[in-house]
Every structure is written in C-alpha cells, then in structure tokens.
C-alpha cells in the first residue's frame, strides 16, 4: 500500500478510542462510474466468499438450476457462507442426494459449524463435522450441479483448469469488466481458486447485479433468481446472529449483502442502482459490519433506525457490562 487507508471504524472503551480499523470502500453506479470511494480502491485483494452471488450465475445460465429443479432455498445456499445449522445442512444433503452424489463428492474439506451452539451440539453427540458442515458446501454443491449438467467430471471441479472454474472466471471478468488471466492467484479456504481484483471491479460486478435490466436476457433472468432467493431466504445465506442475514431481514431484501473472509463485504442496492465493495485492512469482521452500515447510511440507502445496531455496536466485557462501542469514524462518515 502506497499510503495508509483511512480509519473507517473506531472502538471505544470508556472515554478513549482504544483501537480502530482502517479500510477502503468503492461505490459504483449502473453506468459503471465510481460515485464514491474511501481509501485505495485500486489495490488488488482477494474477494473471498463475498462474490458468491456472482459465482452462482453459471449455475442458472447453464440450465443446471432448471435441470435439477433447484428451489429458491437451494439458490440462496449456492450464494451462502452458512453457519451449518440444521436448516443449512439438511438442505445441502437433500440437494446432493437429488444429484445422486454424497458429501464425499464435496471437495471443500471439513470444518466445524460457525455457530457455537451447533458446534457444541455436534460434539456432545460425539459426531465429527463433515464436508456438509463447511460454510461453503452450498456453493460447492452448486458447482457440482453445473458440472454434472454439462457432462463434465465432478472430480477436480475446484481446480482452476476445470470447466466449472473457467466458466466462473469468464463470468467474473464480464461482470467486473476486468481481465483476470494475469491476476495474482491463490487458493481459498474451501479450495477453489481466488484471483486478485480491485474493490472498484468488485463494486462494478455488484452494480450490475443491482441493474439487471442492462444485461442480456439470460443474465437478467439469472440475476433475478439470485436476488429473489437471497431476499426471500436470508437465513440460508448466513444464519443466526450474522450480519448478512440480519441486514437482509431488516431491509426486507431491499439491500442484498454478502460477506467474505478477511474483512471483505459487498452489497447491491437495486432501488438505488448501486454496488458496494469494502475491505478492512486487518481482516476484522466487526470492522466490516460497522463500515458497511456506515456506507449504507451515507448513501441514504436505509433509515437510520434499521442500521442502529451496527452504527453503535455495543461492546461488553465477560460480565456483560457495557464497556464501549464499535462505531463509524465520524471524521470520515458524516
């Protein structure tokens, strides 16, 4: 980074600002114009799971969603980073069964449920987590659906050279208006390729989700299905006490949001025709949640009352005593 990004979020304890989160934000409109920005929006980052709604487009555009009669719940799960609650794992398992596949076909690896109470219940029952508990299992089941529908090998679908990943890469390039062929590359936590992209490019992709009428008919339909599914089933996109679920429930789907690891957060706002992408430099999730709420407030996307829980996020000690707040930096967001 040539210069430091601005402080987006402050954490107070008593009368002092004890710590803070720096970051950058890009806001793009339907014409592709960068209408607002904070910090360095051209630096390449890994978007991680925040771009799952874009990665899900080929699931619909190839005809796989129709072939397997996918429900809105399953489309929402294809866009999700779920908490592995029963509603998530049961839906993924039944979807895999309908494909004639099982959890061993998922190449995402195993990880414990994100929700603590579900994790404890799993271990109390002396069960180990499986691939279905992985927060990315819905996305991976969507990729398996596409591979199977297209007559492609299901083994190795996470590899960059596999047609599933090449199709996703081409979709991302089209939606983000960027060339990813020479972009820095790595491997995500769930095993799929990640490619370096700017916040401006990511926000451009989100703006296209917010303005589907500007896309070809087949893509309009795919965007419509994804938006409808996320708005109707926000609990499947994340889960209990999760920012994405709470925000989409509170806004009744007028704002659609998706978080990713390492402090990445995106949103698309159809009624304003805007796409938003942000990254907290230190990767903190609490910083991303507060920063996104502040950006939505700044843009007039929502009433303050809807955002209050994140604009003044209470911080408590182990005894439950309120000791401070996480809040937007008033010098940046006014």
mmCIF file of C-alpha atoms in Angstrom:
data_model
loop_
_atom_site.group_PDB
_atom_site.id
_atom_site.type_symbol
_atom_site.label_atom_id
_atom_site.label_comp_id
_atom_site.label_asym_id
_atom_site.label_seq_id
_atom_site.Cartn_x
_atom_site.Cartn_y
_atom_site.Cartn_z
ATOM 1 C CA UNK A 1 0.000 0.000 0.000
ATOM 2 C CA UNK A 2 1.462 3.360 -1.011
ATOM 3 C CA UNK A 3 -0.435 5.280 1.654
ATOM 4 C CA UNK A 4 -2.466 4.187 4.636
ATOM 5 C CA UNK A 5 -6.165 3.698 4.146
ATOM 6 C CA UNK A 6 -8.414 5.877 6.308
ATOM 7 C CA UNK A 7 -9.732 4.779 9.666
ATOM 8 C CA UNK A 8 -13.275 3.588 8.963
ATOM 9 C CA UNK A 9 -14.247 2.190 12.354
ATOM 10 C CA UNK A 10 -13.308 3.135 15.941
ATOM 11 C CA UNK A 11 -13.589 1.003 19.071
ATOM 12 C CA UNK A 12 -14.080 2.851 22.311
ATOM 13 C CA UNK A 13 -13.531 1.785 25.890
ATOM 14 C CA UNK A 14 -14.847 4.291 28.375
ATOM 15 C CA UNK A 15 -13.606 7.730 27.389
ATOM 16 C CA UNK A 16 -10.923 6.639 24.932
ATOM 17 C CA UNK A 17 -10.776 5.311 21.385
ATOM 18 C CA UNK A 18 -8.841 2.143 22.167
ATOM 19 C CA UNK A 19 -8.347 0.740 18.666
ATOM 20 C CA UNK A 20 -9.511 1.171 15.104
ATOM 21 C CA UNK A 21 -9.911 -0.484 11.736
ATOM 22 C CA UNK A 22 -8.587 1.012 8.503
ATOM 23 C CA UNK A 23 -10.032 0.086 5.155
ATOM 24 C CA UNK A 24 -11.250 1.078 1.718
ATOM 25 C CA UNK A 25 -14.676 1.297 0.076
ATOM 26 C CA UNK A 26 -15.816 1.577 -3.557
ATOM 27 C CA UNK A 27 -19.333 2.517 -4.698
ATOM 28 C CA UNK A 28 -20.265 2.101 -8.372
ATOM 29 C CA UNK A 29 -23.500 3.009 -10.173
ATOM 30 C CA UNK A 30 -25.317 1.459 -13.104
ATOM 31 C CA UNK A 31 -23.256 3.351 -15.672
ATOM 32 C CA UNK A 32 -20.063 1.874 -14.231
ATOM 33 C CA UNK A 33 -18.993 5.172 -12.687
ATOM 34 C CA UNK A 34 -17.183 5.216 -9.355
ATOM 35 C CA UNK A 35 -19.541 7.535 -7.474
ATOM 36 C CA UNK A 36 -17.917 7.378 -4.040
ATOM 37 C CA UNK A 37 -14.753 5.980 -2.545
ATOM 38 C CA UNK A 38 -12.771 5.890 0.662
ATOM 39 C CA UNK A 39 -9.153 4.753 0.588
ATOM 40 C CA UNK A 40 -7.263 2.830 -2.091
ATOM 41 C CA UNK A 41 -9.891 1.106 -4.241
ATOM 42 C CA UNK A 42 -7.427 0.045 -6.940
ATOM 43 C CA UNK A 43 -5.230 -2.218 -4.814
ATOM 44 C CA UNK A 44 -5.744 -5.883 -5.664
ATOM 45 C CA UNK A 45 -7.404 -8.007 -2.987
ATOM 46 C CA UNK A 46 -8.956 -11.450 -2.771
ATOM 47 C CA UNK A 47 -12.742 -11.080 -2.585
ATOM 48 C CA UNK A 48 -13.099 -14.471 -0.900
ATOM 49 C CA UNK A 49 -16.714 -15.547 -0.332
ATOM 50 C CA UNK A 50 -18.142 -12.058 -0.877
ATOM 51 C CA UNK A 51 -18.577 -12.702 -4.615
ATOM 52 C CA UNK A 52 -20.599 -15.911 -4.294
ATOM 53 C CA UNK A 53 -23.677 -14.268 -5.892
ATOM 54 C CA UNK A 54 -21.542 -13.667 -9.000
ATOM 55 C CA UNK A 55 -20.052 -17.159 -8.873
ATOM 56 C CA UNK A 56 -23.583 -18.613 -8.787
ATOM 57 C CA UNK A 57 -24.604 -17.069 -12.116
ATOM 58 C CA UNK A 58 -23.381 -20.023 -14.258
ATOM 59 C CA UNK A 59 -25.449 -22.409 -12.138
ATOM 60 C CA UNK A 60 -28.518 -20.745 -13.623
ATOM 61 C CA UNK A 61 -27.199 -19.651 -17.012
ATOM 62 C CA UNK A 62 -26.047 -23.151 -17.988
ATOM 63 C CA UNK A 63 -29.520 -24.530 -17.310
ATOM 64 C CA UNK A 64 -28.319 -26.618 -14.355
ATOM 65 C CA UNK A 65 -30.736 -24.946 -11.935
ATOM 66 C CA UNK A 66 -33.663 -25.793 -14.214
ATOM 67 C CA UNK A 67 -32.363 -29.288 -14.948
ATOM 68 C CA UNK A 68 -32.339 -30.182 -11.249
ATOM 69 C CA UNK A 69 -35.411 -28.065 -10.366
ATOM 70 C CA UNK A 70 -33.481 -26.058 -7.810
ATOM 71 C CA UNK A 71 -35.606 -24.191 -5.292
ATOM 72 C CA UNK A 72 -35.040 -20.626 -4.143
ATOM 73 C CA UNK A 73 -33.706 -22.092 -0.905
ATOM 74 C CA UNK A 74 -31.045 -24.001 -2.822
ATOM 75 C CA UNK A 75 -30.148 -20.953 -4.919
ATOM 76 C CA UNK A 76 -29.740 -18.964 -1.684
ATOM 77 C CA UNK A 77 -27.442 -21.695 -0.343
ATOM 78 C CA UNK A 78 -25.354 -21.543 -3.516
ATOM 79 C CA UNK A 79 -24.673 -17.901 -2.575
ATOM 80 C CA UNK A 80 -24.123 -18.620 1.103
ATOM 81 C CA UNK A 81 -21.479 -18.841 3.764
ATOM 82 C CA UNK A 82 -23.811 -20.671 6.098
ATOM 83 C CA UNK A 83 -23.446 -21.428 9.793
ATOM 84 C CA UNK A 84 -24.122 -25.175 9.389
ATOM 85 C CA UNK A 85 -27.361 -25.046 11.322
ATOM 86 C CA UNK A 86 -29.764 -27.902 10.689
ATOM 87 C CA UNK A 87 -31.709 -25.954 8.058
ATOM 88 C CA UNK A 88 -28.467 -25.452 6.112
ATOM 89 C CA UNK A 89 -27.035 -28.955 6.340
ATOM 90 C CA UNK A 90 -30.366 -30.711 5.708
ATOM 91 C CA UNK A 91 -30.954 -28.665 2.555
ATOM 92 C CA UNK A 92 -27.439 -29.297 1.219
ATOM 93 C CA UNK A 93 -27.711 -33.027 1.973
ATOM 94 C CA UNK A 94 -31.062 -33.393 0.195
ATOM 95 C CA UNK A 95 -29.724 -31.439 -2.783
ATOM 96 C CA UNK A 96 -26.710 -33.752 -3.042
ATOM 97 C CA UNK A 97 -28.997 -36.788 -2.844
ATOM 98 C CA UNK A 98 -31.075 -35.439 -5.705
ATOM 99 C CA UNK A 99 -27.890 -35.157 -7.762
ATOM 100 C CA UNK A 100 -27.053 -38.777 -6.975
ATOM 101 C CA UNK A 101 -23.982 -37.579 -5.080
ATOM 102 C CA UNK A 102 -22.856 -37.536 -1.454
ATOM 103 C CA UNK A 103 -20.761 -35.472 0.903
ATOM 104 C CA UNK A 104 -17.596 -37.246 -0.263
ATOM 105 C CA UNK A 105 -18.046 -35.547 -3.646
ATOM 106 C CA UNK A 106 -17.645 -32.152 -1.981
ATOM 107 C CA UNK A 107 -14.025 -31.025 -2.269
ATOM 108 C CA UNK A 108 -14.371 -28.130 0.184
ATOM 109 C CA UNK A 109 -12.923 -30.007 3.148
ATOM 110 C CA UNK A 110 -14.462 -30.262 6.591
ATOM 111 C CA UNK A 111 -14.718 -27.545 9.202
ATOM 112 C CA UNK A 112 -16.743 -27.150 12.398
ATOM 113 C CA UNK A 113 -20.060 -25.263 12.242
ATOM 114 C CA UNK A 114 -19.646 -21.492 12.522
ATOM 115 C CA UNK A 115 -22.448 -21.224 15.076
ATOM 116 C CA UNK A 116 -21.149 -22.096 18.533
ATOM 117 C CA UNK A 117 -24.336 -23.773 19.785
ATOM 118 C CA UNK A 118 -24.486 -26.009 16.686
ATOM 119 C CA UNK A 119 -20.802 -26.837 17.071
ATOM 120 C CA UNK A 120 -21.287 -27.817 20.729
ATOM 121 C CA UNK A 121 -24.354 -29.921 19.908
ATOM 122 C CA UNK A 122 -22.373 -31.787 17.245
ATOM 123 C CA UNK A 123 -19.579 -32.624 19.665
ATOM 124 C CA UNK A 124 -21.972 -33.510 22.511
ATOM 125 C CA UNK A 125 -23.490 -36.094 20.165
ATOM 126 C CA UNK A 126 -19.921 -37.357 19.603
ATOM 127 C CA UNK A 127 -20.144 -36.593 15.898
ATOM 128 C CA UNK A 128 -17.403 -35.140 13.764
ATOM 129 C CA UNK A 129 -18.038 -32.350 11.260
ATOM 130 C CA UNK A 130 -18.279 -33.389 7.627
ATOM 131 C CA UNK A 131 -17.950 -31.571 4.321
ATOM 132 C CA UNK A 132 -21.640 -30.608 4.548
ATOM 133 C CA UNK A 133 -20.844 -28.552 7.668
ATOM 134 C CA UNK A 134 -18.343 -26.480 5.696
ATOM 135 C CA UNK A 135 -19.781 -22.979 5.334
ATOM 136 C CA UNK A 136 -19.139 -23.182 1.579
ATOM 137 C CA UNK A 137 -20.905 -26.506 0.985
ATOM 138 C CA UNK A 138 -23.859 -24.819 -0.728
ATOM 139 C CA UNK A 139 -21.617 -23.121 -3.267
ATOM 140 C CA UNK A 140 -19.765 -26.374 -3.884
ATOM 141 C CA UNK A 141 -22.999 -28.294 -4.390
ATOM 142 C CA UNK A 142 -23.942 -25.659 -6.975
ATOM 143 C CA UNK A 143 -20.629 -26.224 -8.757
ATOM 144 C CA UNK A 144 -21.199 -29.986 -8.732
ATOM 145 C CA UNK A 145 -24.674 -29.402 -10.202
ATOM 146 C CA UNK A 146 -23.220 -27.383 -13.063
ATOM 147 C CA UNK A 147 -20.504 -29.945 -13.778
ATOM 148 C CA UNK A 148 -22.968 -32.804 -13.790
ATOM 149 C CA UNK A 149 -25.446 -30.968 -16.016
ATOM 150 C CA UNK A 150 -22.705 -30.060 -18.515
ATOM 151 C CA UNK A 151 -21.367 -33.616 -18.644
ATOM 152 C CA UNK A 152 -18.074 -32.589 -17.055
ATOM 153 C CA UNK A 153 -16.096 -34.572 -14.453
ATOM 154 C CA UNK A 154 -17.258 -33.928 -10.933
ATOM 155 C CA UNK A 155 -13.841 -34.852 -9.551
ATOM 156 C CA UNK A 156 -11.447 -31.930 -9.545
ATOM 157 C CA UNK A 157 -14.126 -29.293 -10.044
ATOM 158 C CA UNK A 158 -12.219 -26.946 -7.717
ATOM 159 C CA UNK A 159 -9.152 -26.770 -9.957
ATOM 160 C CA UNK A 160 -8.616 -23.595 -11.959
ATOM 161 C CA UNK A 161 -8.339 -25.533 -15.219
ATOM 162 C CA UNK A 162 -11.683 -27.320 -14.704
ATOM 163 C CA UNK A 163 -14.503 -26.031 -16.947
ATOM 164 C CA UNK A 164 -16.558 -25.083 -13.873
ATOM 165 C CA UNK A 165 -13.876 -22.680 -12.656
ATOM 166 C CA UNK A 166 -13.106 -21.377 -16.142
ATOM 167 C CA UNK A 167 -16.798 -20.608 -16.631
ATOM 168 C CA UNK A 168 -16.879 -18.735 -13.323
ATOM 169 C CA UNK A 169 -13.711 -16.829 -14.225
ATOM 170 C CA UNK A 170 -15.240 -15.691 -17.527
ATOM 171 C CA UNK A 171 -18.411 -14.620 -15.723
ATOM 172 C CA UNK A 172 -16.416 -12.601 -13.202
ATOM 173 C CA UNK A 173 -14.424 -10.915 -15.967
ATOM 174 C CA UNK A 174 -17.617 -9.960 -17.776
ATOM 175 C CA UNK A 175 -19.421 -8.685 -14.691
ATOM 176 C CA UNK A 176 -16.411 -6.864 -13.254
ATOM 177 C CA UNK A 177 -15.080 -5.609 -16.589
ATOM 178 C CA UNK A 178 -11.554 -6.807 -15.866
ATOM 179 C CA UNK A 179 -9.044 -9.331 -17.193
ATOM 180 C CA UNK A 180 -8.154 -11.951 -14.597
ATOM 181 C CA UNK A 181 -5.824 -14.030 -16.758
ATOM 182 C CA UNK A 182 -2.692 -12.382 -15.329
ATOM 183 C CA UNK A 183 -4.158 -11.593 -11.897
ATOM 184 C CA UNK A 184 -2.379 -12.887 -8.787
ATOM 185 C CA UNK A 185 -3.869 -16.225 -7.807
ATOM 186 C CA UNK A 186 -4.218 -18.291 -4.672
ATOM 187 C CA UNK A 187 -6.429 -20.936 -3.069
ATOM 188 C CA UNK A 188 -9.436 -20.090 -0.918
ATOM 189 C CA UNK A 189 -10.195 -21.740 2.414
ATOM 190 C CA UNK A 190 -12.652 -24.061 0.664
ATOM 191 C CA UNK A 191 -10.171 -24.994 -2.073
ATOM 192 C CA UNK A 192 -11.392 -23.033 -5.095
ATOM 193 C CA UNK A 193 -9.152 -20.528 -6.891
ATOM 194 C CA UNK A 194 -9.033 -16.902 -5.754
ATOM 195 C CA UNK A 195 -7.843 -14.124 -8.044
ATOM 196 C CA UNK A 196 -6.650 -10.628 -7.240
ATOM 197 C CA UNK A 197 -9.181 -7.934 -8.118
ATOM 198 C CA UNK A 198 -9.785 -4.340 -7.125
ATOM 199 C CA UNK A 199 -12.618 -3.053 -4.974
ATOM 200 C CA UNK A 200 -13.675 -0.957 -7.964
ATOM 201 C CA UNK A 201 -14.005 -4.101 -10.083
ATOM 202 C CA UNK A 202 -15.924 -5.924 -7.361
ATOM 203 C CA UNK A 203 -18.289 -2.969 -6.878
ATOM 204 C CA UNK A 204 -18.796 -2.897 -10.661
ATOM 205 C CA UNK A 205 -19.984 -6.503 -10.523
ATOM 206 C CA UNK A 206 -22.309 -5.668 -7.656
ATOM 207 C CA UNK A 207 -23.687 -2.672 -9.579
ATOM 208 C CA UNK A 208 -24.573 -4.991 -12.454
ATOM 209 C CA UNK A 209 -26.479 -7.194 -10.014
ATOM 210 C CA UNK A 210 -28.318 -4.048 -8.908
ATOM 211 C CA UNK A 211 -29.129 -3.109 -12.533
ATOM 212 C CA UNK A 212 -30.113 -6.374 -14.241
ATOM 213 C CA UNK A 213 -32.097 -4.634 -16.983
ATOM 214 C CA UNK A 214 -28.783 -3.606 -18.555
ATOM 215 C CA UNK A 215 -27.775 -7.244 -19.079
ATOM 216 C CA UNK A 216 -28.630 -9.816 -21.732
ATOM 217 C CA UNK A 217 -31.968 -11.604 -21.172
ATOM 218 C CA UNK A 218 -30.366 -14.825 -19.912
ATOM 219 C CA UNK A 219 -28.289 -12.922 -17.389
ATOM 220 C CA UNK A 220 -31.254 -10.787 -16.359
ATOM 221 C CA UNK A 221 -33.099 -13.989 -15.517
ATOM 222 C CA UNK A 222 -30.138 -15.392 -13.576
ATOM 223 C CA UNK A 223 -29.675 -12.188 -11.580
ATOM 224 C CA UNK A 224 -33.403 -12.098 -10.903
ATOM 225 C CA UNK A 225 -33.351 -15.617 -9.489
ATOM 226 C CA UNK A 226 -30.361 -14.911 -7.263
ATOM 227 C CA UNK A 227 -31.767 -11.626 -5.963
ATOM 228 C CA UNK A 228 -35.161 -13.201 -5.307
ATOM 229 C CA UNK A 229 -33.626 -16.151 -3.476
ATOM 230 C CA UNK A 230 -31.347 -14.058 -1.265
ATOM 231 C CA UNK A 231 -34.176 -11.649 -0.402
ATOM 232 C CA UNK A 232 -36.642 -14.437 0.354
ATOM 233 C CA UNK A 233 -34.266 -16.684 2.323
ATOM 234 C CA UNK A 234 -31.659 -14.503 4.044
ATOM 235 C CA UNK A 235 -31.310 -17.048 6.850
ATOM 236 C CA UNK A 236 -29.924 -19.550 4.364
ATOM 237 C CA UNK A 237 -27.304 -17.062 3.152
ATOM 238 C CA UNK A 238 -25.698 -16.897 6.610
ATOM 239 C CA UNK A 239 -27.587 -17.752 9.795
ATOM 240 C CA UNK A 240 -28.233 -16.827 13.404
ATOM 241 C CA UNK A 241 -26.640 -13.573 14.609
ATOM 242 C CA UNK A 242 -24.926 -12.995 11.256
ATOM 243 C CA UNK A 243 -24.701 -9.569 9.624
ATOM 244 C CA UNK A 244 -25.900 -10.574 6.151
ATOM 245 C CA UNK A 245 -28.974 -12.354 7.473
ATOM 246 C CA UNK A 246 -29.870 -9.600 9.939
ATOM 247 C CA UNK A 247 -29.419 -6.811 7.380
ATOM 248 C CA UNK A 248 -31.460 -8.510 4.666
ATOM 249 C CA UNK A 249 -34.198 -9.421 7.139
ATOM 250 C CA UNK A 250 -34.324 -5.856 8.467
ATOM 251 C CA UNK A 251 -34.449 -4.349 4.972
ATOM 252 C CA UNK A 252 -36.848 -6.984 3.602
ATOM 253 C CA UNK A 253 -34.419 -7.602 0.764
ATOM 254 C CA UNK A 254 -34.085 -4.005 -0.464
ATOM 255 C CA UNK A 255 -30.368 -4.316 0.296
ATOM 256 C CA UNK A 256 -28.660 -7.604 -0.556
ATOM 257 C CA UNK A 257 -25.332 -8.260 1.115
ATOM 258 C CA UNK A 258 -22.615 -10.886 1.280
ATOM 259 C CA UNK A 259 -19.545 -11.069 3.438
ATOM 260 C CA UNK A 260 -16.236 -12.777 2.854
ATOM 261 C CA UNK A 261 -13.248 -13.737 4.948
ATOM 262 C CA UNK A 262 -10.577 -11.226 5.946
ATOM 263 C CA UNK A 263 -12.912 -8.278 6.280
ATOM 264 C CA UNK A 264 -14.446 -8.215 2.801
ATOM 265 C CA UNK A 265 -18.081 -7.133 2.490
ATOM 266 C CA UNK A 266 -20.245 -6.329 -0.534
ATOM 267 C CA UNK A 267 -23.797 -5.158 -1.084
ATOM 268 C CA UNK A 268 -26.025 -4.375 -4.012
ATOM 269 C CA UNK A 269 -28.910 -1.950 -3.693
ATOM 270 C CA UNK A 270 -31.387 -2.311 -6.582
ATOM 271 C CA UNK A 271 -33.594 0.658 -5.646
ATOM 272 C CA UNK A 272 -30.552 2.947 -5.880
ATOM 273 C CA UNK A 273 -28.826 1.006 -8.650
ATOM 274 C CA UNK A 274 -25.594 0.855 -6.628
ATOM 275 C CA UNK A 275 -22.935 -1.739 -5.955
ATOM 276 C CA UNK A 276 -20.679 -1.502 -2.888
ATOM 277 C CA UNK A 277 -17.455 -3.310 -2.016
ATOM 278 C CA UNK A 278 -15.238 -2.788 1.015
ATOM 279 C CA UNK A 279 -12.199 -4.365 2.661
ATOM 280 C CA UNK A 280 -10.999 -3.891 6.216
ATOM 281 C CA UNK A 281 -7.209 -3.898 6.184
ATOM 282 C CA UNK A 282 -6.733 -6.066 9.272
ATOM 283 C CA UNK A 283 -9.421 -8.547 8.182
ATOM 284 C CA UNK A 284 -11.734 -7.944 11.157
ATOM 285 C CA UNK A 285 -15.358 -8.937 10.628
ATOM 286 C CA UNK A 286 -16.655 -6.455 13.215
ATOM 287 C CA UNK A 287 -15.000 -3.657 11.263
ATOM 288 C CA UNK A 288 -16.610 -4.762 8.008
ATOM 289 C CA UNK A 289 -20.103 -4.890 9.510
ATOM 290 C CA UNK A 290 -19.906 -1.417 11.038
ATOM 291 C CA UNK A 291 -18.274 0.063 7.935
ATOM 292 C CA UNK A 292 -20.950 -1.322 5.610
ATOM 293 C CA UNK A 293 -23.706 0.072 7.838
ATOM 294 C CA UNK A 294 -21.972 3.470 7.740
ATOM 295 C CA UNK A 295 -21.692 3.401 3.942
ATOM 296 C CA UNK A 296 -25.368 2.481 3.563
ATOM 297 C CA UNK A 297 -26.274 5.351 5.887
ATOM 298 C CA UNK A 298 -24.041 7.757 3.951
ATOM 299 C CA UNK A 299 -25.708 6.771 0.682
ATOM 300 C CA UNK A 300 -29.198 7.170 2.118
ATOM 301 C CA UNK A 301 -29.931 3.541 1.323
ATOM 302 C CA UNK A 302 -31.720 2.874 4.602
ATOM 303 C CA UNK A 303 -33.349 4.605 7.520
ATOM 304 C CA UNK A 304 -31.001 5.085 10.472
ATOM 305 C CA UNK A 305 -33.295 3.042 12.699
ATOM 306 C CA UNK A 306 -32.602 -0.048 10.591
ATOM 307 C CA UNK A 307 -28.854 0.456 10.963
ATOM 308 C CA UNK A 308 -28.665 1.472 14.631
ATOM 309 C CA UNK A 309 -27.492 -1.950 15.793
ATOM 310 C CA UNK A 310 -24.320 -1.581 13.712
ATOM 311 C CA UNK A 311 -23.808 2.191 13.812
ATOM 312 C CA UNK A 312 -23.318 1.976 17.583
ATOM 313 C CA UNK A 313 -22.382 -1.657 18.169
ATOM 314 C CA UNK A 314 -22.187 -2.347 21.931
ATOM 315 C CA UNK A 315 -19.028 -3.909 23.325
ATOM 316 C CA UNK A 316 -19.323 -5.799 26.612
ATOM 317 C CA UNK A 317 -16.893 -7.481 28.967
ATOM 318 C CA UNK A 318 -17.158 -11.059 30.231
ATOM 319 C CA UNK A 319 -19.551 -9.951 32.992
ATOM 320 C CA UNK A 320 -21.901 -8.473 30.419
ATOM 321 C CA UNK A 321 -21.102 -4.879 31.368
ATOM 322 C CA UNK A 322 -21.233 -2.340 28.547
ATOM 323 C CA UNK A 323 -17.678 -1.012 28.221
ATOM 324 C CA UNK A 324 -17.717 0.780 24.871
ATOM 325 C CA UNK A 325 -18.873 0.710 21.283
ATOM 326 C CA UNK A 326 -17.704 -0.046 17.771
ATOM 327 C CA UNK A 327 -18.738 2.940 15.663
ATOM 328 C CA UNK A 328 -18.026 4.579 12.300
ATOM 329 C CA UNK A 329 -15.278 7.183 12.267
ATOM 330 C CA UNK A 330 -17.209 10.452 12.347
ATOM 331 C CA UNK A 331 -14.384 12.215 10.586
ATOM 332 C CA UNK A 332 -14.899 10.007 7.515
ATOM 333 C CA UNK A 333 -18.618 9.287 7.601
ATOM 334 C CA UNK A 334 -20.656 12.433 8.331
#
